[in-house]
Amino acid sequence: MLDATTRATFTARSFRVETSDGLTLSAALHGPEEGKEIVLVHGLGQSRLSWIRQTGGTLAETHRILSYDLRGHGDSSRPDETGRYSDPQRWADDLKAVIDAAGFRRPVIVGWSFGGLITGYFLRHHGAAHVAGVNLVGAVTRLDPALLGIAALHHAGPLGSEDLAERVKAYASFLKSCFATPPDPADLEQMLVYNGMVPRAVQKAVVMLESEGLDTVWAQLPELLLSWGDEEQHTRYEMSRRVLDLNPRARMSVYDGAGHAPFYERPARFNRELAEFTAGLAAR
């Protein structure tokens, strides 16, 4: 049963899903039931609130949008055990669980940053037959230090530090590095809170993950859009460029002057391009 709550001019329905290993995921549905389906998968340390400029804007007036908190994030279960986060299958199964619970049949999946890696795991383990298309946003498509940006490499250790002062400083610095244009102060306060809610175990576990076979996943997708800000500090241009080389059907949209979160810094353009991408798939 989905609990209905009202947000701005659209309807959001919050719900919870149990995972295969007994955790609980927090999720929400936005927009009209007849709208084209979009699933938003946020990045490491973030939450479904990261997508407020999609779920709280005009995109949600015409599309059925599913957002959720990853395990270890936001209102989802946050066990402080690295083993809960080091298995790609669990991340893949989590995404499938929320898609199934929402009743989505053939959504477009939007994977931001670490959410791109999770999208890859989902496709690797569950296939792309029931996915209309994928939009990778500043996404980690391969775990290779040579493809990660300086900010991602710099913060990898400090975010999982045992020292509270170092960890707090790292979160503030990490968030600053995500944007070319500083976020609204009220939004930044919110971001600091939900980033700080993430257990150290999550940060420690992600370095144990792998990206075996994901090149094949990206190469075989029939519909793939990449979004990347040219002032990005977390994934290098080559991370997205190589996906274009792997998949001749893929296309890339570069956001001049935007950082790691173009969907936040350039919401009007991002929402328009996502809507156009989704509409184009539905027309085929």
Short mmCIF file of C-alpha atoms in Angstrom, two decimals, residues 52-180:
data_model
loop_
_atom_site.label_atom_id
_atom_site.label_comp_id
_atom_site.label_asym_id
_atom_site.label_seq_id
_atom_site.Cartn_x
_atom_site.Cartn_y
_atom_site.Cartn_z
CA ILE A 52 14.18 17.98 -6.24
CA ARG A 53 14.55 19.99 -9.47
CA GLN A 54 13.10 17.03 -11.36
CA THR A 55 10.53 15.65 -8.91
CA GLY A 56 9.54 19.16 -7.81
CA GLY A 57 9.29 20.75 -11.23
CA THR A 58 7.44 20.59 -14.52
CA LEU A 59 8.98 17.22 -15.47
CA ALA A 60 6.87 15.59 -12.75
CA GLU A 61 3.72 17.20 -14.10
CA THR A 62 3.92 15.09 -17.25
CA HIS A 63 6.01 12.04 -16.29
CA ARG A 64 5.72 9.22 -13.77
CA ILE A 65 8.95 9.51 -11.80
CA LEU A 66 10.34 6.99 -9.31
CA SER A 67 13.08 8.11 -6.93
CA TYR A 68 14.54 6.10 -4.07
CA ASP A 69 17.23 6.18 -1.41
CA LEU A 70 20.01 3.68 -2.03
CA ARG A 71 20.79 1.24 0.74
CA GLY A 72 22.85 3.07 3.35
CA HIS A 73 21.41 6.42 2.29
CA GLY A 74 18.57 8.74 3.24
CA ASP A 75 15.57 7.02 4.81
CA SER A 76 16.61 3.54 3.67
CA SER A 77 18.22 1.07 6.07
CA ARG A 78 21.78 2.10 6.94
CA PRO A 79 23.62 -0.83 8.55
CA ASP A 80 27.24 -0.09 9.40
CA GLU A 81 28.59 -3.32 7.88
CA THR A 82 30.73 -3.21 4.74
CA GLY A 83 29.41 -6.60 3.61
CA ARG A 84 26.00 -5.05 3.03
CA TYR A 85 27.44 -2.78 0.34
CA SER A 86 30.26 -4.70 -1.34
CA ASP A 87 28.18 -7.06 -3.52
CA PRO A 88 27.07 -5.67 -6.92
CA GLN A 89 24.19 -8.15 -7.02
CA ARG A 90 22.58 -6.46 -4.01
CA TRP A 91 22.71 -3.02 -5.61
CA ALA A 92 21.21 -4.51 -8.79
CA ASP A 93 18.46 -6.34 -6.91
CA ASP A 94 17.57 -3.20 -4.95
CA LEU A 95 16.89 -1.28 -8.15
CA LYS A 96 14.81 -4.13 -9.54
CA ALA A 97 12.83 -4.31 -6.28
CA VAL A 98 11.79 -0.65 -6.35
CA ILE A 99 10.97 -0.78 -10.08
CA ASP A 100 8.78 -3.84 -9.53
CA ALA A 101 7.12 -2.33 -6.45
CA ALA A 102 6.27 0.80 -8.43
CA GLY A 103 4.64 -1.31 -11.12
CA PHE A 104 6.85 0.15 -13.84
CA ARG A 105 6.91 -1.85 -17.05
CA ARG A 106 9.53 -0.23 -19.27
CA PRO A 107 11.13 2.85 -17.72
CA VAL A 108 13.96 5.12 -18.70
CA ILE A 109 16.65 4.80 -16.01
CA VAL A 110 18.69 7.88 -15.10
CA GLY A 111 21.92 7.01 -13.29
CA TRP A 112 23.94 9.82 -11.75
CA SER A 113 27.59 9.24 -10.76
CA PHE A 114 27.67 6.06 -8.61
CA GLY A 115 24.07 5.59 -9.74
CA GLY A 116 25.46 4.92 -13.21
CA LEU A 117 27.46 2.01 -11.82
CA ILE A 118 24.33 0.68 -10.10
CA THR A 119 22.43 0.98 -13.37
CA GLY A 120 25.17 -1.07 -15.01
CA TYR A 121 24.91 -3.73 -12.31
CA PHE A 122 21.13 -3.85 -12.80
CA LEU A 123 21.50 -4.33 -16.56
CA ARG A 124 24.24 -6.91 -16.11
CA HIS A 125 22.21 -9.02 -13.69
CA HIS A 126 18.65 -8.44 -14.93
CA GLY A 127 19.01 -7.47 -18.57
CA ALA A 128 17.66 -4.58 -20.61
CA ALA A 129 14.51 -6.17 -22.02
CA HIS A 130 12.26 -4.14 -19.75
CA VAL A 131 14.21 -0.87 -19.98
CA ALA A 132 13.24 1.73 -22.59
CA GLY A 133 16.52 3.61 -22.38
CA VAL A 134 19.29 4.86 -20.10
CA ASN A 135 20.53 8.37 -19.33
CA LEU A 136 23.97 8.36 -17.69
CA VAL A 137 24.75 11.63 -15.89
CA GLY A 138 28.36 12.27 -14.89
CA ALA A 139 28.29 8.52 -14.46
CA VAL A 140 30.85 6.03 -13.26
CA THR A 141 30.74 3.47 -16.06
CA ARG A 142 34.03 1.75 -15.24
CA LEU A 143 36.02 1.59 -12.00
CA ASP A 144 39.36 2.85 -13.24
CA PRO A 145 41.34 5.57 -11.40
CA ALA A 146 42.50 6.93 -14.75
CA LEU A 147 38.87 7.75 -15.61
CA LEU A 148 37.91 9.27 -12.27
CA GLY A 149 38.25 12.98 -11.62
CA ILE A 150 40.57 14.57 -9.09
CA ALA A 151 37.75 15.24 -6.61
CA ALA A 152 36.62 11.61 -6.60
CA LEU A 153 40.16 10.38 -5.99
CA HIS A 154 40.91 13.02 -3.35
CA HIS A 155 37.81 12.32 -1.24
CA ALA A 156 37.74 8.52 -1.44
CA GLY A 157 39.72 8.04 1.78
CA PRO A 158 38.62 10.99 3.94
CA LEU A 159 34.89 10.28 3.47
CA GLY A 160 35.39 6.95 5.22
CA SER A 161 37.76 8.26 7.89
CA GLU A 162 37.44 7.12 11.50
CA ASP A 163 38.14 10.71 12.54
CA LEU A 164 34.91 12.70 12.78
CA ALA A 165 36.53 16.08 12.15
CA GLU A 166 38.26 14.82 9.02
CA ARG A 167 35.06 13.20 7.78
CA VAL A 168 32.95 16.34 8.31
CA LYS A 169 35.54 18.46 6.51
CA ALA A 170 35.60 15.93 3.67
CA TYR A 171 31.82 16.02 3.22
CA ALA A 172 31.81 19.81 2.97
CA SER A 173 34.66 19.75 0.47
CA PHE A 174 33.12 16.88 -1.48
CA LEU A 175 29.82 18.71 -1.93
CA LYS A 176 31.56 21.91 -2.97
CA SER A 177 33.40 19.98 -5.67
CA CYS A 178 30.13 18.69 -7.15
CA PHE A 179 29.04 22.10 -8.45
CA ALA A 180 30.51 24.71 -10.77
#
